[in-house]
PDB file of C-alpha atoms and ligand atoms in Angstrom:
ATOM      1  CA  MET A   1      49.113  22.145 -15.599  1.00 95.00           C
ATOM      2  CA  ARG A   2      48.948  20.451 -18.579  1.00 97.00           C
ATOM      3  CA  ILE A   3      47.544  16.643 -17.985  1.00 98.00           C
ATOM      4  CA  ASP A   4      48.348  14.161 -21.347  1.00 98.00           C
ATOM      5  CA  VAL A   5      46.876  10.987 -20.513  1.00 98.00           C
ATOM      6  CA  LEU A   6      47.717   8.104 -22.791  1.00 98.00           C
ATOM      7  CA  THR A   7      44.922   5.193 -22.906  1.00 98.00           C
ATOM      8  CA  ILE A   8      43.253   2.642 -24.465  1.00 98.00           C
ATOM      9  CA  PHE A   9      39.891   3.770 -23.109  1.00 98.00           C
ATOM     10  CA  PRO A  10      39.196   6.880 -23.463  1.00 98.00           C
ATOM     11  CA  ASP A  11      35.857   6.994 -22.643  1.00 98.00           C
ATOM     12  CA  MET A  12      36.572   6.477 -19.302  1.00 98.00           C
ATOM     13  CA  PHE A  13      37.056   9.372 -18.480  1.00 98.00           C
ATOM     14  CA  ALA A  14      33.551  10.753 -18.430  1.00 98.00           C
ATOM     15  CA  PRO A  15      33.843  11.939 -14.585  1.00 98.00           C
ATOM     16  CA  LEU A  16      36.237  13.830 -15.120  1.00 98.00           C
ATOM     17  CA  GLU A  17      34.384  16.181 -17.397  1.00 98.00           C
ATOM     18  CA  GLN A  18      32.177  17.217 -13.644  1.00 97.00           C
ATOM     19  CA  SER A  19      32.054  18.905 -10.615  1.00 96.00           C
ATOM     20  CA  MET A  20      35.359  20.923  -9.736  1.00 95.00           C
ATOM     21  CA  ILE A  21      37.802  19.667 -12.349  1.00 97.00           C
ATOM     22  CA  GLY A  22      35.175  20.177 -15.103  1.00 97.00           C
ATOM     23  CA  ARG A  23      34.844  23.063 -13.802  1.00 96.00           C
ATOM     24  CA  ALA A  24      39.356  24.456 -13.685  1.00 96.00           C
ATOM     25  CA  ARG A  25      39.752  22.681 -16.474  1.00 97.00           C
ATOM     26  CA  GLN A  26      36.894  24.811 -18.610  1.00 97.00           C
ATOM     27  CA  ALA A  27      38.807  28.107 -16.758  1.00 95.00           C
ATOM     28  CA  GLY A  28      41.576  27.164 -18.194  1.00 95.00           C
ATOM     29  CA  LYS A  29      43.002  25.580 -14.907  1.00 94.00           C
ATOM     30  CA  LEU A  30      43.925  23.126 -16.099  1.00 96.00           C
ATOM     31  CA  ASP A  31      44.570  20.818 -19.025  1.00 97.00           C
ATOM     32  CA  VAL A  32      43.726  17.194 -19.276  1.00 98.00           C
ATOM     33  CA  VAL A  33      44.124  15.579 -22.878  1.00 98.00           C
ATOM     34  CA  ILE A  34      43.019  12.026 -23.622  1.00 98.00           C
ATOM     35  CA  THR A  35      44.933  10.150 -25.778  1.00 98.00           C
ATOM     36  CA  ASP A  36      43.724   6.854 -26.854  1.00 98.00           C
ATOM     37  CA  ILE A  37      46.720   5.032 -28.010  1.00 98.00           C
ATOM     38  CA  ARG A  38      44.267   2.830 -30.787  1.00 98.00           C
ATOM     39  CA  PRO A  39      45.125   4.182 -34.127  1.00 98.00           C
ATOM     40  CA  PHE A  40      48.967   4.573 -32.882  1.00 98.00           C
ATOM     41  CA  SER A  41      49.121   0.640 -34.321  1.00 98.00           C
ATOM     42  CA  ALA A  42      50.625  -0.609 -37.161  1.00 98.00           C
ATOM     43  CA  SER A  43      48.757  -3.329 -37.231  1.00 97.00           C
ATOM     44  CA  LYS A  44      45.867  -4.280 -39.677  1.00 97.00           C
ATOM     45  CA  HIS A  45      43.781  -4.520 -36.955  1.00 98.00           C
ATOM     46  CA  LYS A  46      44.938  -2.185 -34.807  1.00 98.00           C
ATOM     47  CA  ASN A  47      45.350  -4.461 -31.768  1.00 98.00           C
ATOM     48  CA  THR A  48      46.813  -2.724 -28.952  1.00 98.00           C
ATOM     49  CA  ASP A  49      47.831  -6.404 -27.178  1.00 98.00           C
ATOM     50  CA  ASP A  50      49.386  -9.993 -27.080  1.00 98.00           C
ATOM     51  CA  TYR A  51      50.802 -12.862 -25.837  1.00 98.00           C
ATOM     52  CA  PRO A  52      53.107 -12.610 -23.098  1.00 97.00           C
ATOM     53  CA  PHE A  53      56.377 -15.109 -24.157  1.00 98.00           C
ATOM     54  CA  GLY A  54      57.535 -17.315 -21.839  1.00 97.00           C
ATOM     55  CA  GLY A  55      53.233 -18.051 -21.507  1.00 96.00           C
ATOM     56  CA  GLY A  56      51.112 -16.768 -18.565  1.00 94.00           C
ATOM     57  CA  ALA A  57      47.423 -16.058 -18.208  1.00 94.00           C
ATOM     58  CA  GLY A  58      45.792 -13.030 -19.893  1.00 96.00           C
ATOM     59  CA  MET A  59      47.569 -10.185 -22.315  1.00 97.00           C
ATOM     60  CA  LEU A  60      49.977  -7.634 -22.417  1.00 98.00           C
ATOM     61  CA  MET A  61      49.630  -4.203 -23.763  1.00 98.00           C
ATOM     62  CA  MET A  62      52.267  -3.902 -27.135  1.00 98.00           C
ATOM     63  CA  ALA A  63      55.053  -1.413 -27.014  1.00 98.00           C
ATOM     64  CA  GLN A  64      55.138  -0.033 -30.502  1.00 98.00           C
ATOM     65  CA  PRO A  65      51.325   1.876 -30.008  1.00 98.00           C
ATOM     66  CA  ILE A  66      52.517   3.326 -26.550  1.00 98.00           C
ATOM     67  CA  MET A  67      55.788   3.881 -27.555  1.00 98.00           C
ATOM     68  CA  ASP A  68      54.602   5.929 -30.784  1.00 98.00           C
ATOM     69  CA  ALA A  69      52.141   7.695 -28.879  1.00 98.00           C
ATOM     70  CA  ILE A  70      54.419   8.328 -26.001  1.00 98.00           C
ATOM     71  CA  ARG A  71      55.998   9.636 -29.135  1.00 97.00           C
ATOM     72  CA  ALA A  72      53.120  12.633 -30.216  1.00 98.00           C
ATOM     73  CA  VAL A  73      52.579  13.819 -27.280  1.00 97.00           C
ATOM     74  CA  ALA A  74      55.114  13.885 -25.143  1.00 97.00           C
ATOM     75  CA  PRO A  75      58.504  13.542 -26.781  1.00 95.00           C
ATOM     76  CA  ASP A  76      61.661  13.358 -26.038  1.00 94.00           C
ATOM     77  CA  PRO A  77      62.775  16.157 -23.986  1.00 95.00           C
ATOM     78  CA  TYR A  78      60.075  15.710 -22.124  1.00 97.00           C
ATOM     79  CA  PRO A  79      59.915  18.794 -18.887  1.00 96.00           C
ATOM     80  CA  GLY A  80      58.159  16.750 -17.055  1.00 97.00           C
ATOM     81  CA  LYS A  81      57.201  13.156 -15.788  1.00 98.00           C
ATOM     82  CA  ARG A  82      56.112  10.224 -17.604  1.00 98.00           C
ATOM     83  CA  ILE A  83      54.153   8.147 -15.517  1.00 98.00           C
ATOM     84  CA  LEU A  84      52.731   4.770 -15.179  1.00 98.00           C
ATOM     85  CA  MET A  85      49.623   3.774 -13.026  1.00 98.00           C
ATOM     86  CA  SER A  86      51.169   0.454 -11.705  1.00 98.00           C
ATOM     87  CA  PRO A  87      50.876  -1.646  -8.511  1.00 98.00           C
ATOM     88  CA  ARG A  88      54.597  -1.625  -8.196  1.00 98.00           C
ATOM     89  CA  GLY A  89      54.789   1.696  -8.185  1.00 98.00           C
ATOM     90  CA  GLN A  90      55.216   3.870  -5.049  1.00 98.00           C
ATOM     91  CA  THR A  91      51.996   4.189  -2.755  1.00 98.00           C
ATOM     92  CA  LEU A  92      50.581   7.814  -3.814  1.00 97.00           C
ATOM     93  CA  THR A  93      50.275  10.171  -0.471  1.00 95.00           C
ATOM     94  CA  GLN A  94      49.420  13.562  -0.207  1.00 93.00           C
ATOM     95  CA  PRO A  95      53.474  14.670  -0.281  1.00 93.00           C
ATOM     96  CA  LEU A  96      53.569  13.102  -3.272  1.00 96.00           C
ATOM     97  CA  ALA A  97      50.477  14.588  -5.039  1.00 96.00           C
ATOM     98  CA  ASP A  98      51.448  17.868  -3.531  1.00 95.00           C
ATOM     99  CA  GLU A  99      55.648  17.760  -5.365  1.00 96.00           C
ATOM    100  CA  LEU A 100      53.499  16.400  -8.185  1.00 97.00           C
ATOM    101  CA  SER A 101      51.227  19.460  -8.126  1.00 96.00           C
ATOM    102  CA  ARG A 102      54.023  21.722  -8.911  1.00 96.00           C
ATOM    103  CA  GLU A 103      54.785  20.504 -12.331  1.00 97.00           C
ATOM    104  CA  SER A 104      54.140  22.462 -15.552  1.00 95.00           C
ATOM    105  CA  SER A 105      53.271  18.368 -17.558  1.00 97.00           C
ATOM    106  CA  LEU A 106      52.626  15.638 -16.205  1.00 98.00           C
ATOM    107  CA  MET A 107      51.755  12.435 -18.815  1.00 98.00           C
ATOM    108  CA  ILE A 108      50.559   9.387 -17.413  1.00 98.00           C
ATOM    109  CA  LEU A 109      49.958   5.776 -18.516  1.00 98.00           C
ATOM    110  CA  CYS A 110      47.176   3.552 -18.155  1.00 98.00           C
ATOM    111  CA  GLY A 111      47.879  -0.359 -18.148  1.00 98.00           C
ATOM    112  CA  HIS A 112      45.234  -2.556 -18.838  1.00 97.00           C
ATOM    113  CA  TYR A 113      45.289  -5.900 -18.700  1.00 96.00           C
ATOM    114  CA  GLU A 114      48.024  -7.700 -17.770  1.00 97.00           C
ATOM    115  CA  GLY A 115      49.960  -5.133 -17.963  1.00 97.00           C
ATOM    116  CA  VAL A 116      52.749  -3.437 -20.883  1.00 98.00           C
ATOM    117  CA  ASP A 117      55.453  -4.591 -22.397  1.00 98.00           C
ATOM    118  CA  GLU A 118      59.328  -3.734 -19.879  1.00 98.00           C
ATOM    119  CA  ARG A 119      60.805  -2.392 -22.436  1.00 98.00           C
ATOM    120  CA  VAL A 120      57.954   0.761 -22.897  1.00 98.00           C
ATOM    121  CA  ILE A 121      59.232   1.585 -18.411  1.00 97.00           C
ATOM    122  CA  GLU A 122      62.604   0.763 -19.868  1.00 97.00           C
ATOM    123  CA  GLY A 123      62.436   3.383 -22.595  1.00 88.00           C
ATOM    124  CA  THR A 124      60.228   6.008 -21.706  1.00 96.00           C
ATOM    125  CA  ILE A 125      58.578   6.296 -18.277  1.00 98.00           C
ATOM    126  CA  ASP A 126      60.300   8.541 -15.645  1.00 97.00           C
ATOM    127  CA  MET A 127      57.899   6.967 -12.190  1.00 98.00           C
ATOM    128  CA  GLU A 128      55.597   4.217 -11.663  1.00 98.00           C
ATOM    129  CA  ILE A 129      52.570   5.033  -9.470  1.00 98.00           C
ATOM    130  CA  SER A 130      50.451   2.751  -7.308  1.00 98.00           C
ATOM    131  CA  ILE A 131      47.347   3.744  -5.627  1.00 98.00           C
ATOM    132  CA  GLY A 132      47.554   0.538  -2.886  1.00 98.00           C
ATOM    133  CA  ASP A 133      48.055  -2.650  -2.567  1.00 98.00           C
ATOM    134  CA  TYR A 134      45.723  -3.921  -4.396  1.00 98.00           C
ATOM    135  CA  VAL A 135      44.483  -4.747  -7.977  1.00 98.00           C
ATOM    136  CA  LEU A 136      42.309  -3.282 -10.517  1.00 98.00           C
ATOM    137  CA  THR A 137      41.539  -4.333 -13.962  1.00 97.00           C
ATOM    138  CA  GLY A 138      43.180  -1.152 -15.556  1.00 98.00           C
ATOM    139  CA  GLY A 139      45.412   1.774 -15.157  1.00 98.00           C
ATOM    140  CA  GLU A 140      42.131   4.270 -15.989  1.00 98.00           C
ATOM    141  CA  LEU A 141      40.398   4.331 -11.907  1.00 98.00           C
ATOM    142  CA  PRO A 142      43.927   5.149 -10.895  1.00 98.00           C
ATOM    143  CA  ALA A 143      44.680   7.703 -13.227  1.00 98.00           C
ATOM    144  CA  MET A 144      41.840   9.383 -12.446  1.00 98.00           C
ATOM    145  CA  VAL A 145      42.374   9.272  -7.995  1.00 98.00           C
ATOM    146  CA  LEU A 146      46.436  10.589  -9.181  1.00 98.00           C
ATOM    147  CA  ILE A 147      45.133  13.343 -11.107  1.00 98.00           C
ATOM    148  CA  ASP A 148      41.930  14.139  -9.093  1.00 98.00           C
ATOM    149  CA  CYS A 149      44.611  14.423  -6.118  1.00 97.00           C
ATOM    150  CA  LEU A 150      47.164  16.656  -6.998  1.00 96.00           C
ATOM    151  CA  ALA A 151      44.480  18.616  -9.769  1.00 95.00           C
ATOM    152  CA  ARG A 152      43.075  19.806  -6.163  1.00 93.00           C
ATOM    153  CA  LYS A 153      46.284  20.896  -4.962  1.00 93.00           C
ATOM    154  CA  ILE A 154      46.696  23.591  -8.302  1.00 92.00           C
ATOM    155  CA  GLU A 155      46.227  27.235  -7.102  1.00 90.00           C
ATOM    156  CA  GLY A 156      42.153  27.977  -8.253  1.00 87.00           C
ATOM    157  CA  VAL A 157      41.061  24.433  -8.143  1.00 90.00           C
ATOM    158  CA  LEU A 158      39.113  24.506  -4.705  1.00 88.00           C
ATOM    159  CA  GLY A 159      36.662  27.023  -4.193  1.00 76.00           C
ATOM    160  CA  SER A 160      38.993  28.320  -1.086  1.00 67.00           C
ATOM    161  CA  GLU A 161      42.744  27.842  -0.496  1.00 57.00           C
ATOM    162  CA  GLU A 162      42.289  27.077   2.778  1.00 57.00           C
ATOM    163  CA  SER A 163      39.790  23.875   2.631  1.00 69.00           C
ATOM    164  CA  ALA A 164      43.412  21.791   0.886  1.00 68.00           C
ATOM    165  CA  GLU A 165      45.408  23.011   3.757  1.00 69.00           C
ATOM    166  CA  THR A 166      43.525  22.054   7.337  1.00 69.00           C
ATOM    167  CA  GLU A 167      42.043  18.653   5.555  1.00 76.00           C
ATOM    168  CA  SER A 168      43.060  15.002   6.499  1.00 78.00           C
ATOM    169  CA  PHE A 169      46.855  14.799   6.060  1.00 77.00           C
ATOM    170  CA  ALA A 170      47.891  18.115   5.228  1.00 68.00           C
ATOM    171  CA  MET A 171      48.635  19.871   9.137  1.00 54.00           C
ATOM    172  CA  PRO A 172      50.524  17.253   9.230  1.00 65.00           C
ATOM    173  CA  GLY A 173      49.764  13.402   9.299  1.00 83.00           C
ATOM    174  CA  LEU A 174      46.231  14.171  11.605  1.00 94.00           C
ATOM    175  CA  LEU A 175      43.208  12.936  10.761  1.00 95.00           C
ATOM    176  CA  GLU A 176      40.030  15.301  10.132  1.00 93.00           C
ATOM    177  CA  TYR A 177      38.173  17.023  12.871  1.00 96.00           C
ATOM    178  CA  PRO A 178      34.494  17.160  12.724  1.00 97.00           C
ATOM    179  CA  GLN A 179      32.417  18.711  10.299  1.00 97.00           C
ATOM    180  CA  TYR A 180      28.593  19.874  10.635  1.00 98.00           C
ATOM    181  CA  THR A 181      26.738  22.446   8.024  1.00 97.00           C
ATOM    182  CA  ARG A 182      22.870  23.780   9.025  1.00 97.00           C
ATOM    183  CA  PRO A 183      20.386  23.062  10.616  1.00 98.00           C
ATOM    184  CA  ARG A 184      21.648  22.826  14.612  1.00 98.00           C
ATOM    185  CA  VAL A 185      19.176  19.752  15.282  1.00 98.00           C
ATOM    186  CA  PHE A 186      18.995  17.588  12.559  1.00 98.00           C
ATOM    187  CA  GLU A 187      16.599  13.549  13.991  1.00 98.00           C
ATOM    188  CA  GLY A 188      17.716  14.712  17.512  1.00 98.00           C
ATOM    189  CA  ARG A 189      21.644  15.152  17.048  1.00 98.00           C
ATOM    190  CA  GLU A 190      23.167  18.382  17.882  1.00 98.00           C
ATOM    191  CA  VAL A 191      25.891  20.300  16.496  1.00 98.00           C
ATOM    192  CA  PRO A 192      28.314  20.472  19.435  1.00 98.00           C
ATOM    193  CA  GLU A 193      27.495  23.848  21.119  1.00 98.00           C
ATOM    194  CA  VAL A 194      31.369  25.549  20.450  1.00 98.00           C
ATOM    195  CA  LEU A 195      31.546  25.818  17.153  1.00 98.00           C
ATOM    196  CA  LEU A 196      28.077  28.004  17.882  1.00 98.00           C
ATOM    197  CA  SER A 197      30.239  29.819  20.228  1.00 98.00           C
ATOM    198  CA  GLY A 198      31.864  32.442  17.793  1.00 98.00           C
ATOM    199  CA  ASP A 199      34.977  31.709  20.179  1.00 98.00           C
ATOM    200  CA  HIS A 200      37.321  30.966  18.032  1.00 98.00           C
ATOM    201  CA  LYS A 201      39.815  30.446  19.763  1.00 98.00           C
ATOM    202  CA  LYS A 202      38.697  28.085  21.816  1.00 98.00           C
ATOM    203  CA  ILE A 203      37.060  26.242  18.375  1.00 98.00           C
ATOM    204  CA  GLU A 204      40.478  25.832  17.617  1.00 97.00           C
ATOM    205  CA  GLU A 205      41.281  24.005  20.292  1.00 97.00           C
ATOM    206  CA  TRP A 206      38.032  21.799  20.225  1.00 98.00           C
ATOM    207  CA  ARG A 207      38.864  20.926  17.098  1.00 96.00           C
ATOM    208  CA  ARG A 208      42.713  20.216  16.885  1.00 96.00           C
ATOM    209  CA  ARG A 209      41.896  17.724  20.052  1.00 97.00           C
ATOM    210  CA  GLN A 210      39.286  16.373  18.112  1.00 97.00           C
ATOM    211  CA  SER A 211      41.665  14.927  15.012  1.00 95.00           C
ATOM    212  CA  LEU A 212      43.917  14.251  17.925  1.00 96.00           C
ATOM    213  CA  LEU A 213      41.382  12.145  19.284  1.00 97.00           C
ATOM    214  CA  ILE A 214      39.985  10.256  15.794  1.00 97.00           C
ATOM    215  CA  THR A 215      43.499  10.157  14.325  1.00 96.00           C
ATOM    216  CA  ALA A 216      44.496   8.335  18.180  1.00 96.00           C
ATOM    217  CA  SER A 217      42.226   6.483  17.611  1.00 96.00           C
ATOM    218  CA  ARG A 218      41.889   4.872  14.057  1.00 97.00           C
ATOM    219  CA  ARG A 219      45.940   5.921  13.044  1.00 95.00           C
ATOM    220  CA  PRO A 220      48.224   5.810  15.998  1.00 93.00           C
ATOM    221  CA  ASP A 221      50.946   5.079  12.883  1.00 92.00           C
ATOM    222  CA  LEU A 222      50.137   9.269  11.572  1.00 92.00           C
ATOM    223  CA  LEU A 223      50.501  10.133  15.584  1.00 91.00           C
ATOM    224  CA  LYS A 224      53.854   9.234  15.140  1.00 87.00           C
ATOM    225  CA  LYS A 225      54.885  11.218  12.666  1.00 87.00           C
ATOM    226  CA  ALA A 226      52.950  13.821  13.187  1.00 90.00           C
ATOM    227  CA  ALA A 227      54.349  17.526  14.748  1.00 90.00           C
ATOM    228  CA  ILE A 228      51.954  17.449  18.340  1.00 93.00           C
ATOM    229  CA  SER A 229      53.028  19.597  21.573  1.00 93.00           C
ATOM    230  CA  GLU A 230      54.058  16.997  24.554  1.00 95.00           C
ATOM    231  CA  ARG A 231      50.630  19.126  25.863  1.00 96.00           C
ATOM    232  CA  GLU A 232      49.174  17.887  23.643  1.00 96.00           C
ATOM    233  CA  GLU A 233      50.969  13.864  24.575  1.00 95.00           C
ATOM    234  CA  GLU A 234      50.280  14.013  28.232  1.00 96.00           C
ATOM    235  CA  TRP A 235      46.713  15.348  27.045  1.00 96.00           C
ATOM    236  CA  LEU A 236      46.228  11.864  24.812  1.00 97.00           C
ATOM    237  CA  ALA A 237      47.407   9.790  27.891  1.00 96.00           C
ATOM    238  CA  GLU A 238      45.233  11.574  30.241  1.00 97.00           C
ATOM    239  CA  ASN A 239      42.604  10.590  27.781  1.00 96.00           C
ATOM    240  CA  GLY A 240      43.548   6.808  27.505  1.00 96.00           C
ATOM    241  CA  TYR A 241      45.754   6.702  24.492  1.00 95.00           C
ATOM    242  CA  LEU A 242      49.182   6.174  24.461  1.00 92.00           C
ATOM    243  CA  LEU A 243      51.891   7.111  22.498  1.00 84.00           C
ATOM    244  CA  SER A 244      54.572   5.055  22.421  1.00 75.00           C
TER     245      SER A 244
HETATM  246  N1  LIG B 301      49.831  -7.902 -13.592  1.00 60.90           N
HETATM  247  C1  LIG B 301      50.096  -7.136 -13.047  1.00 60.90           C
HETATM  248  C2  LIG B 301      48.789  -6.159 -12.534  1.00 60.90           C
HETATM  249  C3  LIG B 301      48.151  -5.234 -13.984  1.00 60.90           C
HETATM  250  S1  LIG B 301      46.969  -5.158 -13.586  1.00 60.90           S
HETATM  251  C4  LIG B 301      50.807  -7.685 -11.512  1.00 60.90           C
HETATM  252  O1  LIG B 301      50.249  -8.289 -10.379  1.00 60.90           O
HETATM  253  O2  LIG B 301      51.467  -6.609 -11.561  1.00 60.90           O
HETATM  254  C5  LIG B 301      46.466  -3.653 -15.127  1.00 60.90           C
HETATM  255  C6  LIG B 301      47.006  -2.454 -14.895  1.00 60.90           C
HETATM  256  O3  LIG B 301      45.914  -1.742 -14.371  1.00 60.90           O
HETATM  257  C7  LIG B 301      48.626  -2.250 -14.676  1.00 60.90           C
HETATM  258  O4  LIG B 301      48.968  -2.782 -15.729  1.00 60.90           O
HETATM  259  C8  LIG B 301      47.569  -0.734 -14.420  1.00 60.90           C
HETATM  260  O5  LIG B 301      47.852   0.083 -15.112  1.00 60.90           O
HETATM  261  C9  LIG B 301      46.628  -0.881 -13.236  1.00 60.90           C
HETATM  262  N2  LIG B 301      47.020  -0.791 -11.992  1.00 60.90           N
HETATM  263  C10 LIG B 301      46.261  -1.651 -11.462  1.00 60.90           C
HETATM  264  N3  LIG B 301      46.174  -1.669 -10.335  1.00 60.90           N
HETATM  265  C11 LIG B 301      46.706  -1.446  -9.528  1.00 60.90           C
HETATM  266  C12 LIG B 301      47.242  -0.466  -8.563  1.00 60.90           C
HETATM  267  N4  LIG B 301      46.460  -0.511  -7.237  1.00 60.90           N
HETATM  268  N5  LIG B 301      47.614   1.103  -8.516  1.00 60.90           N
HETATM  269  C13 LIG B 301      47.914   1.639  -9.396  1.00 60.90           C
HETATM  270  N6  LIG B 301      47.121   1.071 -11.214  1.00 60.90           N
HETATM  271  C14 LIG B 301      46.657   0.409 -10.851  1.00 60.90           C
END
């Protein structure tokens, strides 16, 4: 997959050179191209922002540099989705990231200051995505959150295909069970016996029940949407968690 990112702060994207995303890029599983909007500015001093018409606090990113940058990297007709990171957008969820991971190309525009001239959105943006109900100074961190989240759904990006299947939100809608690695005893705390038993059926059942308990205590809203059996519902009720 190819992802084009448009930003006025290209250096902020250094984290995408590290760890699994960095390796995926080197292995050619993921092509992330960061484009600086500033050189596209037609103004003498390469300005990219200006005062908002009608007044109000802060600066707004001007349409011209962004539109010219978009025409250069993601011209019409565009094969994928052209996204603006924005607190006004659809909230990022795992199913949305899964859906976007199946596109062949994505363009991500990062706003800054008070945001971008609305005419950019009308003219070129297919969807606005928010990473949560809070406001950040720019779209760069949100863009990296989105890229990280969808990239791990691209084949070959994670170490093993399995790990994306069982974790929180993937199974469907349950939070992940507790996990342990060596040593068996750490500062007096022991790994639950069942995990050392080698009995895969028992381990499966223990993990499932832990997931149910953690989800019931922390996110009962998720449990209502998850696929759980009548027996599991009864078992939760016996443990003090009534679903309705
Ligand atoms: N005035 C705007 C906020 C601008 S924040 C408003 O009230 O909606 C500046 C930029 O940061 C935005 O253009 C957007 O690209 C990015 N941003 C801030 N918070 C974000 C969030 N929760 N999700 C996605 N992008 C966000």
